[in-house]
Amino acid sequence: MKDKRFYTFLNKQIPVMMVLSLFPGLAYILLGWLNDIHVRAIIWYTLIVAASIWGYRLYKIFDFDTMSSQQTEKWNQQLSYFFYTIFVLWALIFILYANETTNNLHYIAIFTEIGASVVASTLLSPDKKLYQPIILILMIPLIFYFFSIGEWYSYVLTLFACIFTWVLFYAANSSYDLLMKANYQASHDVLTKLNNRYHFINYLQQMMNSLQATKKFTYLLLIDLDHFKTINDSLGHDVGDKLLKEVSHRIRQNTRVNNMVARLGGDEFIICGPEISSLETCRDEAMSLARNLIESLKQTYIIDQHHLYISSSIGVSLVDSTTHNANNFIKEADIAMYEVKAKGRDGVYIFDDEMSARVESRLEIERLLHFALNKNEITLHFQPQLNEQKRIIGAETLVRWNNDTLGLVSPVDFIPVAEQTGIIVELGNYIIETAFKTLHKWENDGIELSQLSINISMRQFFHYRFVEDVTELAKRHLPETQRNKIVFELTETIVAEDIEKVIEIIGQLKQLGIHFSMDDFGTGYSSLSYLRQLPIDELKIDRSFVSTLNSSINNEDSQAMIITILTMAKIFNLRIVAEGVETEYQFDFLTQYKCDIYQGFHFSKPLSEDDFIQYYLDNQ
Ligand code: C2E
Ligand code: CA
Ligand code: CA
């Protein structure tokens, strides 16, 4: 199990070995001089210095983050040779000095030999291939030396030396096992026994260093289980854990030995492919692996008597040698995976230029949106709402963003970004405030409307200060008599969240006089039960239904749908607005079934404030 920590640890032992060799080595020269064996001592020391220079070079060139796995392998080989050399030299000095009894040099030799073995067994314990031969290289001459003396005490020393050798082995082996265990735990996921994120990133980094050299390709597959949380929440973490184990088992079965599989956390798994020569093959292999996985992971799981079914979303990113950042490719796979989720899950996408462009533009929107409010780039447009007699009775506020670099950005593009970044809270408040002020001003100027609608986003609606903020704004900008002209438009997705909470918030705002409308009705979770529960006042038939009303095509289904919605609204005593009315035919059809309010390009597009006032005056 060789990873970054392993190599880094060994690398750090090089300078230690150099210090331990160069300085005591000097003492040996001195001693050699005193005992007239200076030639041997100098030759020996020269070798030590040469080996140290070699070691220093190895120490310097090591840089795990930029080396490919082949390079690290080669470096590791050289490092082993370096350590063998250094310790052979220490064994050599023992052999040279062991027979020099003048000035008790042989004692020093014995001491050094034992010291060197202890050093080897501790410093080199992460690598069996290093410490095992080295302990033998050092201890065998010592054992032979004691034995060759041939006295009774020397036989005792021989025995001691043998026991000592065994102790060194025992100690080094124990640390080795401990290190391996710790290393395994640090690089593996406890639950699934797959590699963990840390290990995977290191692996990928090395893979990319290698791709730089070979100019080959590989792929990343990011696998995320769909709705895993539901299983965890409903059946408990125990079942969830067993499912994850089974999933990792199936992933392993579908991959080959040269695939690197890891669990990134939660229900997210990642696979790195082998090195592949052509981009086409790489794409094909990635897609075929992804499809196999999707199929295999979809098969029923039987866990604790539960029959579970779970699909997966897979994002693929093709890795080449152009960029050097491992995280970058994981992010790409992540974006592709989210694309799958957004398109309904249970599938696979490859990250491509179009996705990348979309992400770019999103980021650009995100960056510039931060300054939009302060730079007064946000304005409101108003789309007239008319009654059956085509008299203007209200308006819907629609936000507009005009930016120097991006031009006119559609709310369809920036509202979702504002939601995700949280800017929607501030932006939403600004929209509400402006709408309130505008309504108040219009009233003063004699522009009489019976309602003004404002779109409210989900995140804005559930923000803990929402009720408080709206109350404050209403008190500041609208007299009580005008507050009941305000309509907040909510979408059906809000209802899917937490209906109790929704009812509570609506209830609080109703006390201010604010009315509520269900926007885009019919596209989401439309159900009779929520219509009955929610204290709303208005329904807006989604424009996709209205647009199917067409004089040339007799679309009975959508006619039936619209009639049903209108009838239902009447039963629940709700006002009904048809949006997206584009033709006189649609208007005629809707009047026939007693729709209350009409809005759409047939009457007017959303207008700037000045244009709206003009439209109002013309309409009177
Ligand atoms: P929406 O609430 O469904 O708004 C109606 C959209 O339909 C508007 O697009 C409007 O210009 C467009 N529209 C109106 N009449 C017609 C028609 O006859 N035919 C067609 N094809 N389209 C018509 P817009 O202004 O681009 O707004 C798009 C969406 O952005 C809105 O959909 C709403 O969900 C969101 N949005 C707009 N303003 C705000 C806002 O102030 N706050 C929040 N949270 N969302 C907003
Ligand atoms: Ca709306
Ligand atoms: Ca709508």
Short mmCIF file of N, CA and C in Angstrom, two decimals, residues 14-169:
data_model
loop_
_atom_site.label_atom_id
_atom_site.label_comp_id
_atom_site.label_asym_id
_atom_site.label_seq_id
_atom_site.Cartn_x
_atom_site.Cartn_y
_atom_site.Cartn_z
N ILE A 14 15.93 10.41 4.32
CA ILE A 14 17.22 10.60 3.64
C ILE A 14 18.13 11.57 4.40
N PRO A 15 17.66 12.81 4.69
CA PRO A 15 18.55 13.72 5.42
C PRO A 15 18.97 13.15 6.78
N VAL A 16 18.07 12.44 7.45
CA VAL A 16 18.43 11.85 8.75
C VAL A 16 19.60 10.90 8.56
N MET A 17 19.48 10.05 7.53
CA MET A 17 20.57 9.10 7.25
C MET A 17 21.86 9.81 6.94
N MET A 18 21.76 10.95 6.24
CA MET A 18 22.97 11.70 5.88
C MET A 18 23.66 12.23 7.13
N VAL A 19 22.87 12.82 8.04
CA VAL A 19 23.45 13.35 9.28
C VAL A 19 24.08 12.21 10.08
N LEU A 20 23.36 11.10 10.16
CA LEU A 20 23.86 9.96 10.93
C LEU A 20 25.11 9.34 10.31
N SER A 21 25.33 9.57 9.04
CA SER A 21 26.50 8.96 8.40
C SER A 21 27.67 9.91 8.35
N LEU A 22 27.40 11.16 7.97
CA LEU A 22 28.51 12.09 7.74
C LEU A 22 29.24 12.47 9.03
N PHE A 23 28.48 12.75 10.11
CA PHE A 23 29.16 13.23 11.32
C PHE A 23 29.87 12.12 12.10
N PRO A 24 29.20 11.04 12.46
CA PRO A 24 29.96 9.96 13.12
C PRO A 24 31.07 9.44 12.19
N GLY A 25 30.85 9.49 10.90
CA GLY A 25 31.86 9.04 9.94
C GLY A 25 33.17 9.78 10.12
N LEU A 26 33.06 11.10 10.42
CA LEU A 26 34.26 11.90 10.64
C LEU A 26 35.08 11.33 11.80
N ALA A 27 34.39 10.92 12.85
CA ALA A 27 35.05 10.35 14.01
C ALA A 27 35.84 9.09 13.61
N TYR A 28 35.28 8.34 12.66
CA TYR A 28 35.99 7.14 12.23
C TYR A 28 37.28 7.46 11.52
N ILE A 29 37.28 8.54 10.74
CA ILE A 29 38.52 8.95 10.07
C ILE A 29 39.58 9.24 11.13
N LEU A 30 39.17 10.02 12.16
CA LEU A 30 40.08 10.43 13.21
C LEU A 30 40.67 9.20 13.91
N LEU A 31 39.78 8.30 14.26
CA LEU A 31 40.21 7.08 14.94
C LEU A 31 41.13 6.26 14.03
N GLY A 32 40.78 6.18 12.79
CA GLY A 32 41.58 5.45 11.81
C GLY A 32 42.99 6.04 11.74
N TRP A 33 43.04 7.36 11.79
CA TRP A 33 44.33 8.05 11.73
C TRP A 33 45.20 7.64 12.91
N LEU A 34 44.62 7.68 14.11
CA LEU A 34 45.36 7.34 15.33
C LEU A 34 45.89 5.91 15.27
N ASN A 35 45.19 5.07 14.57
CA ASN A 35 45.55 3.66 14.57
C ASN A 35 46.21 3.20 13.27
N ASP A 36 46.69 4.22 12.52
CA ASP A 36 47.40 3.91 11.29
C ASP A 36 46.60 3.11 10.27
N ILE A 37 45.29 3.27 10.27
CA ILE A 37 44.53 2.62 9.19
C ILE A 37 43.85 3.72 8.38
N HIS A 38 44.56 4.89 8.26
CA HIS A 38 43.92 6.05 7.64
C HIS A 38 43.53 5.82 6.20
N VAL A 39 44.29 5.04 5.43
CA VAL A 39 43.95 4.87 4.01
C VAL A 39 42.56 4.22 3.90
N ARG A 40 42.37 3.13 4.64
CA ARG A 40 41.07 2.46 4.60
C ARG A 40 39.96 3.41 5.06
N ALA A 41 40.26 4.15 6.15
CA ALA A 41 39.25 5.07 6.69
C ALA A 41 38.86 6.14 5.68
N ILE A 42 39.87 6.68 4.98
CA ILE A 42 39.57 7.75 4.02
C ILE A 42 38.76 7.19 2.84
N ILE A 43 39.17 6.02 2.35
CA ILE A 43 38.40 5.42 1.24
C ILE A 43 36.95 5.22 1.67
N TRP A 44 36.78 4.72 2.87
CA TRP A 44 35.43 4.46 3.37
C TRP A 44 34.62 5.76 3.47
N TYR A 45 35.28 6.79 4.02
CA TYR A 45 34.54 8.04 4.21
C TYR A 45 34.18 8.67 2.87
N THR A 46 35.09 8.54 1.90
CA THR A 46 34.78 9.07 0.57
C THR A 46 33.51 8.41 0.02
N LEU A 47 33.42 7.11 0.24
CA LEU A 47 32.23 6.40 -0.23
C LEU A 47 30.97 6.91 0.46
N ILE A 48 31.09 7.16 1.79
CA ILE A 48 29.95 7.68 2.54
C ILE A 48 29.51 9.03 1.97
N VAL A 49 30.51 9.90 1.71
CA VAL A 49 30.18 11.23 1.17
C VAL A 49 29.50 11.08 -0.20
N ALA A 50 30.06 10.21 -1.04
CA ALA A 50 29.47 10.01 -2.37
C ALA A 50 28.02 9.53 -2.25
N ALA A 51 27.80 8.57 -1.36
CA ALA A 51 26.44 8.04 -1.19
C ALA A 51 25.51 9.14 -0.69
N SER A 52 26.04 10.01 0.21
CA SER A 52 25.20 11.08 0.75
C SER A 52 24.79 12.07 -0.34
N ILE A 53 25.75 12.38 -1.24
CA ILE A 53 25.41 13.30 -2.33
C ILE A 53 24.30 12.69 -3.20
N TRP A 54 24.45 11.43 -3.46
CA TRP A 54 23.43 10.70 -4.22
C TRP A 54 22.07 10.80 -3.49
N GLY A 55 22.10 10.54 -2.18
CA GLY A 55 20.88 10.62 -1.38
C GLY A 55 20.26 12.00 -1.44
N TYR A 56 21.13 13.02 -1.36
CA TYR A 56 20.63 14.39 -1.38
C TYR A 56 19.90 14.67 -2.69
N ARG A 57 20.45 14.15 -3.78
CA ARG A 57 19.80 14.37 -5.08
C ARG A 57 18.42 13.70 -5.11
N LEU A 58 18.37 12.49 -4.60
CA LEU A 58 17.08 11.79 -4.55
C LEU A 58 16.07 12.58 -3.72
N TYR A 59 16.59 13.11 -2.61
CA TYR A 59 15.74 13.88 -1.70
C TYR A 59 15.16 15.10 -2.41
N LYS A 60 16.03 15.74 -3.22
CA LYS A 60 15.62 16.98 -3.89
C LYS A 60 14.62 16.73 -5.02
N ILE A 61 14.83 15.66 -5.79
CA ILE A 61 13.95 15.50 -6.95
C ILE A 61 12.57 14.98 -6.58
N PHE A 62 12.41 14.52 -5.34
CA PHE A 62 11.10 13.96 -4.99
C PHE A 62 10.04 15.05 -4.91
N ASP A 63 8.98 14.89 -5.73
CA ASP A 63 7.83 15.79 -5.61
C ASP A 63 6.61 14.99 -6.05
N PHE A 64 5.98 14.40 -5.09
CA PHE A 64 4.89 13.46 -5.38
C PHE A 64 3.83 14.07 -6.29
N ASP A 65 3.53 15.35 -6.07
CA ASP A 65 2.41 15.95 -6.79
C ASP A 65 2.66 16.11 -8.29
N THR A 66 3.92 16.10 -8.70
CA THR A 66 4.15 16.25 -10.14
C THR A 66 4.70 14.98 -10.76
N MET A 67 5.01 13.96 -9.94
CA MET A 67 5.59 12.74 -10.50
C MET A 67 4.50 11.76 -10.92
N SER A 68 4.75 11.07 -12.03
CA SER A 68 3.79 10.04 -12.44
C SER A 68 4.09 8.79 -11.62
N SER A 69 3.18 7.81 -11.71
CA SER A 69 3.39 6.63 -10.87
C SER A 69 4.65 5.88 -11.29
N GLN A 70 4.94 5.89 -12.62
CA GLN A 70 6.17 5.22 -13.06
C GLN A 70 7.39 5.91 -12.46
N GLN A 71 7.34 7.25 -12.47
CA GLN A 71 8.47 8.01 -11.93
C GLN A 71 8.66 7.73 -10.44
N THR A 72 7.55 7.68 -9.71
CA THR A 72 7.66 7.42 -8.27
C THR A 72 8.21 6.03 -8.04
N GLU A 73 7.76 5.09 -8.87
CA GLU A 73 8.25 3.72 -8.76
C GLU A 73 9.76 3.68 -8.93
N LYS A 74 10.22 4.38 -9.97
CA LYS A 74 11.65 4.40 -10.28
C LYS A 74 12.43 5.07 -9.15
N TRP A 75 11.88 6.16 -8.67
CA TRP A 75 12.51 6.90 -7.58
C TRP A 75 12.63 5.99 -6.35
N ASN A 76 11.57 5.27 -6.09
CA ASN A 76 11.55 4.39 -4.92
C ASN A 76 12.62 3.30 -5.03
N GLN A 77 12.82 2.82 -6.23
CA GLN A 77 13.84 1.81 -6.48
C GLN A 77 15.22 2.36 -6.13
N GLN A 78 15.47 3.57 -6.65
CA GLN A 78 16.77 4.20 -6.39
C GLN A 78 16.97 4.45 -4.91
N LEU A 79 15.87 4.83 -4.27
CA LEU A 79 15.94 5.10 -2.84
C LEU A 79 16.35 3.83 -2.09
N SER A 80 15.78 2.71 -2.50
CA SER A 80 16.16 1.44 -1.86
C SER A 80 17.65 1.19 -2.03
N TYR A 81 18.14 1.38 -3.27
CA TYR A 81 19.58 1.17 -3.50
C TYR A 81 20.40 2.08 -2.61
N PHE A 82 19.93 3.32 -2.44
CA PHE A 82 20.66 4.27 -1.60
C PHE A 82 20.78 3.74 -0.17
N PHE A 83 19.61 3.28 0.37
CA PHE A 83 19.64 2.81 1.75
C PHE A 83 20.51 1.55 1.88
N TYR A 84 20.40 0.63 0.90
CA TYR A 84 21.25 -0.56 0.94
C TYR A 84 22.72 -0.13 0.99
N THR A 85 23.09 0.80 0.11
CA THR A 85 24.49 1.23 0.03
C THR A 85 24.98 1.77 1.36
N ILE A 86 24.19 2.72 1.92
CA ILE A 86 24.60 3.34 3.17
C ILE A 86 24.83 2.29 4.26
N PHE A 87 23.90 1.34 4.36
CA PHE A 87 24.03 0.37 5.46
C PHE A 87 25.12 -0.67 5.17
N VAL A 88 25.33 -0.99 3.89
CA VAL A 88 26.44 -1.87 3.55
C VAL A 88 27.75 -1.19 3.97
N LEU A 89 27.81 0.12 3.76
CA LEU A 89 29.02 0.85 4.16
C LEU A 89 29.23 0.77 5.67
N TRP A 90 28.14 0.85 6.43
CA TRP A 90 28.27 0.75 7.89
C TRP A 90 28.66 -0.66 8.30
N ALA A 91 28.18 -1.65 7.56
CA ALA A 91 28.61 -3.03 7.85
C ALA A 91 30.09 -3.18 7.54
N LEU A 92 30.51 -2.48 6.49
CA LEU A 92 31.90 -2.53 6.06
C LEU A 92 32.83 -1.96 7.12
N ILE A 93 32.45 -0.84 7.69
CA ILE A 93 33.32 -0.21 8.70
C ILE A 93 33.46 -1.14 9.91
N PHE A 94 32.40 -1.88 10.17
CA PHE A 94 32.48 -2.84 11.27
C PHE A 94 33.54 -3.90 10.96
N ILE A 95 33.44 -4.42 9.72
CA ILE A 95 34.39 -5.47 9.34
C ILE A 95 35.82 -4.93 9.38
N LEU A 96 35.99 -3.63 8.97
CA LEU A 96 37.32 -3.03 8.95
C LEU A 96 37.90 -2.85 10.36
N TYR A 97 37.04 -2.47 11.33
CA TYR A 97 37.52 -2.07 12.63
C TYR A 97 37.44 -3.19 13.67
N ALA A 98 36.68 -4.23 13.34
CA ALA A 98 36.39 -5.23 14.37
C ALA A 98 37.64 -5.92 14.90
N ASN A 99 38.69 -5.99 14.06
CA ASN A 99 39.88 -6.70 14.52
C ASN A 99 40.94 -5.77 15.09
N GLU A 100 40.63 -4.46 15.12
CA GLU A 100 41.60 -3.50 15.65
C GLU A 100 41.41 -3.38 17.16
N THR A 101 42.24 -4.07 17.92
CA THR A 101 42.04 -4.03 19.37
C THR A 101 42.73 -2.84 20.02
N THR A 102 43.73 -2.25 19.33
CA THR A 102 44.39 -1.07 19.90
C THR A 102 43.37 0.04 20.09
N ASN A 103 43.51 0.75 21.22
CA ASN A 103 42.56 1.82 21.59
C ASN A 103 41.11 1.32 21.65
N ASN A 104 40.94 0.01 21.80
CA ASN A 104 39.60 -0.57 21.91
C ASN A 104 38.69 -0.23 20.74
N LEU A 105 39.27 -0.11 19.57
CA LEU A 105 38.47 0.25 18.39
C LEU A 105 37.34 -0.76 18.14
N HIS A 106 37.60 -2.03 18.48
CA HIS A 106 36.58 -3.04 18.17
C HIS A 106 35.30 -2.79 18.97
N TYR A 107 35.44 -2.19 20.19
CA TYR A 107 34.22 -1.87 20.95
C TYR A 107 33.37 -0.86 20.18
N ILE A 108 34.08 0.16 19.67
CA ILE A 108 33.38 1.20 18.91
C ILE A 108 32.69 0.57 17.70
N ALA A 109 33.40 -0.34 17.06
CA ALA A 109 32.83 -1.00 15.88
C ALA A 109 31.55 -1.75 16.25
N ILE A 110 31.61 -2.50 17.36
CA ILE A 110 30.43 -3.27 17.78
C ILE A 110 29.27 -2.33 18.10
N PHE A 111 29.60 -1.26 18.83
CA PHE A 111 28.56 -0.29 19.21
C PHE A 111 27.89 0.30 17.98
N THR A 112 28.70 0.69 17.00
CA THR A 112 28.15 1.29 15.79
C THR A 112 27.24 0.32 15.06
N GLU A 113 27.68 -0.93 15.02
CA GLU A 113 26.91 -1.93 14.29
C GLU A 113 25.52 -2.09 14.92
N ILE A 114 25.49 -2.16 16.24
CA ILE A 114 24.20 -2.30 16.92
C ILE A 114 23.35 -1.05 16.70
N GLY A 115 24.02 0.11 16.85
CA GLY A 115 23.30 1.38 16.64
C GLY A 115 22.68 1.44 15.26
N ALA A 116 23.48 1.06 14.25
CA ALA A 116 22.98 1.12 12.88
C ALA A 116 21.78 0.21 12.69
N SER A 117 21.79 -0.99 13.31
CA SER A 117 20.65 -1.90 13.16
C SER A 117 19.39 -1.31 13.80
N VAL A 118 19.58 -0.67 14.97
CA VAL A 118 18.41 -0.06 15.61
C VAL A 118 17.84 1.04 14.73
N VAL A 119 18.75 1.87 14.20
CA VAL A 119 18.30 2.94 13.31
C VAL A 119 17.54 2.36 12.12
N ALA A 120 18.10 1.34 11.49
CA ALA A 120 17.46 0.76 10.31
C ALA A 120 16.07 0.22 10.64
N SER A 121 15.97 -0.47 11.80
CA SER A 121 14.68 -1.10 12.10
C SER A 121 13.62 -0.08 12.47
N THR A 122 14.01 1.11 12.94
CA THR A 122 12.99 2.12 13.25
C THR A 122 12.70 3.02 12.05
N LEU A 123 13.75 3.59 11.45
CA LEU A 123 13.51 4.55 10.36
C LEU A 123 12.87 3.91 9.13
N LEU A 124 13.21 2.66 8.88
CA LEU A 124 12.74 2.07 7.63
C LEU A 124 11.56 1.13 7.81
N SER A 125 10.91 1.20 8.98
CA SER A 125 9.84 0.24 9.26
C SER A 125 8.66 0.26 8.27
N PRO A 126 8.39 1.36 7.53
CA PRO A 126 7.27 1.27 6.59
C PRO A 126 7.54 0.34 5.41
N ASP A 127 8.80 -0.01 5.17
CA ASP A 127 9.08 -0.81 3.98
C ASP A 127 9.82 -2.09 4.35
N LYS A 128 9.11 -3.20 4.25
CA LYS A 128 9.68 -4.52 4.58
C LYS A 128 10.90 -4.83 3.73
N LYS A 129 10.80 -4.46 2.44
CA LYS A 129 11.89 -4.77 1.51
C LYS A 129 13.18 -4.05 1.90
N LEU A 130 13.04 -3.00 2.70
CA LEU A 130 14.23 -2.27 3.13
C LEU A 130 14.77 -2.82 4.45
N TYR A 131 13.91 -2.82 5.47
CA TYR A 131 14.49 -3.12 6.79
C TYR A 131 14.89 -4.57 6.96
N GLN A 132 14.20 -5.49 6.30
CA GLN A 132 14.54 -6.90 6.51
C GLN A 132 15.95 -7.26 6.04
N PRO A 133 16.29 -6.99 4.76
CA PRO A 133 17.67 -7.32 4.36
C PRO A 133 18.71 -6.50 5.12
N ILE A 134 18.36 -5.22 5.42
CA ILE A 134 19.37 -4.37 6.04
C ILE A 134 19.71 -4.85 7.46
N ILE A 135 18.70 -5.27 8.21
CA ILE A 135 18.99 -5.79 9.56
C ILE A 135 19.92 -7.01 9.43
N LEU A 136 19.66 -7.84 8.43
CA LEU A 136 20.52 -9.02 8.24
C LEU A 136 21.94 -8.61 7.85
N ILE A 137 22.03 -7.66 6.91
CA ILE A 137 23.36 -7.19 6.46
C ILE A 137 24.19 -6.72 7.65
N LEU A 138 23.51 -6.06 8.60
CA LEU A 138 24.25 -5.50 9.73
C LEU A 138 24.52 -6.54 10.82
N MET A 139 23.56 -7.40 11.10
CA MET A 139 23.68 -8.28 12.26
C MET A 139 24.49 -9.55 11.97
N ILE A 140 24.43 -10.07 10.75
CA ILE A 140 25.15 -11.33 10.47
C ILE A 140 26.67 -11.20 10.69
N PRO A 141 27.31 -10.10 10.20
CA PRO A 141 28.75 -9.98 10.49
C PRO A 141 29.03 -9.96 12.00
N LEU A 142 28.12 -9.31 12.74
CA LEU A 142 28.33 -9.22 14.18
C LEU A 142 28.26 -10.60 14.83
N ILE A 143 27.25 -11.38 14.39
CA ILE A 143 27.08 -12.73 14.94
C ILE A 143 28.32 -13.59 14.63
N PHE A 144 28.76 -13.49 13.37
CA PHE A 144 29.96 -14.25 12.98
C PHE A 144 31.18 -13.82 13.76
N TYR A 145 31.27 -12.52 13.98
CA TYR A 145 32.43 -11.98 14.70
C TYR A 145 32.51 -12.58 16.10
N PHE A 146 31.36 -12.52 16.82
CA PHE A 146 31.34 -13.08 18.18
C PHE A 146 31.68 -14.57 18.14
N PHE A 147 31.10 -15.25 17.20
CA PHE A 147 31.29 -16.69 17.13
C PHE A 147 32.76 -17.05 16.87
N SER A 148 33.39 -16.19 15.99
CA SER A 148 34.76 -16.53 15.57
C SER A 148 35.78 -16.34 16.69
N ILE A 149 35.39 -15.59 17.76
CA ILE A 149 36.32 -15.40 18.88
C ILE A 149 36.60 -16.75 19.56
N GLY A 150 35.60 -17.59 19.64
CA GLY A 150 35.78 -18.96 20.09
C GLY A 150 35.90 -19.15 21.59
N GLU A 151 35.65 -18.12 22.40
CA GLU A 151 35.69 -18.26 23.86
C GLU A 151 34.26 -18.53 24.36
N TRP A 152 34.12 -19.00 25.62
CA TRP A 152 32.77 -19.30 26.11
C TRP A 152 31.90 -18.06 26.16
N TYR A 153 32.53 -16.90 26.62
CA TYR A 153 31.71 -15.68 26.72
C TYR A 153 31.23 -15.24 25.33
N SER A 154 32.07 -15.53 24.30
CA SER A 154 31.69 -15.06 22.95
C SER A 154 30.51 -15.87 22.42
N TYR A 155 30.41 -17.15 22.87
CA TYR A 155 29.23 -17.91 22.46
C TYR A 155 27.96 -17.32 23.08
N VAL A 156 28.11 -16.86 24.34
CA VAL A 156 26.97 -16.20 24.98
C VAL A 156 26.59 -14.95 24.19
N LEU A 157 27.63 -14.17 23.80
CA LEU A 157 27.36 -12.94 23.01
C LEU A 157 26.71 -13.28 21.67
N THR A 158 27.15 -14.40 21.08
CA THR A 158 26.55 -14.82 19.80
C THR A 158 25.05 -15.07 19.99
N LEU A 159 24.76 -15.76 21.10
CA LEU A 159 23.35 -16.03 21.37
C LEU A 159 22.57 -14.73 21.57
N PHE A 160 23.19 -13.81 22.37
CA PHE A 160 22.54 -12.50 22.58
C PHE A 160 22.29 -11.79 21.26
N ALA A 161 23.30 -11.82 20.40
CA ALA A 161 23.18 -11.13 19.10
C ALA A 161 22.03 -11.72 18.28
N CYS A 162 21.90 -13.06 18.36
CA CYS A 162 20.80 -13.70 17.62
C CYS A 162 19.45 -13.25 18.17
N ILE A 163 19.35 -13.27 19.52
CA ILE A 163 18.09 -12.84 20.13
C ILE A 163 17.80 -11.38 19.77
N PHE A 164 18.86 -10.57 19.82
CA PHE A 164 18.70 -9.15 19.51
C PHE A 164 18.19 -8.97 18.07
N THR A 165 18.72 -9.76 17.16
CA THR A 165 18.28 -9.69 15.76
C THR A 165 16.78 -10.00 15.68
N TRP A 166 16.41 -11.04 16.43
CA TRP A 166 14.99 -11.42 16.43
C TRP A 166 14.13 -10.27 16.98
N VAL A 167 14.62 -9.63 18.08
CA VAL A 167 13.88 -8.51 18.67
C VAL A 167 13.71 -7.38 17.67
N LEU A 168 14.81 -7.09 16.96
CA LEU A 168 14.73 -6.02 15.95
C LEU A 168 13.67 -6.34 14.90
N PHE A 169 13.68 -7.58 14.44
CA PHE A 169 12.69 -7.99 13.44
C PHE A 169 11.28 -7.86 14.00
#
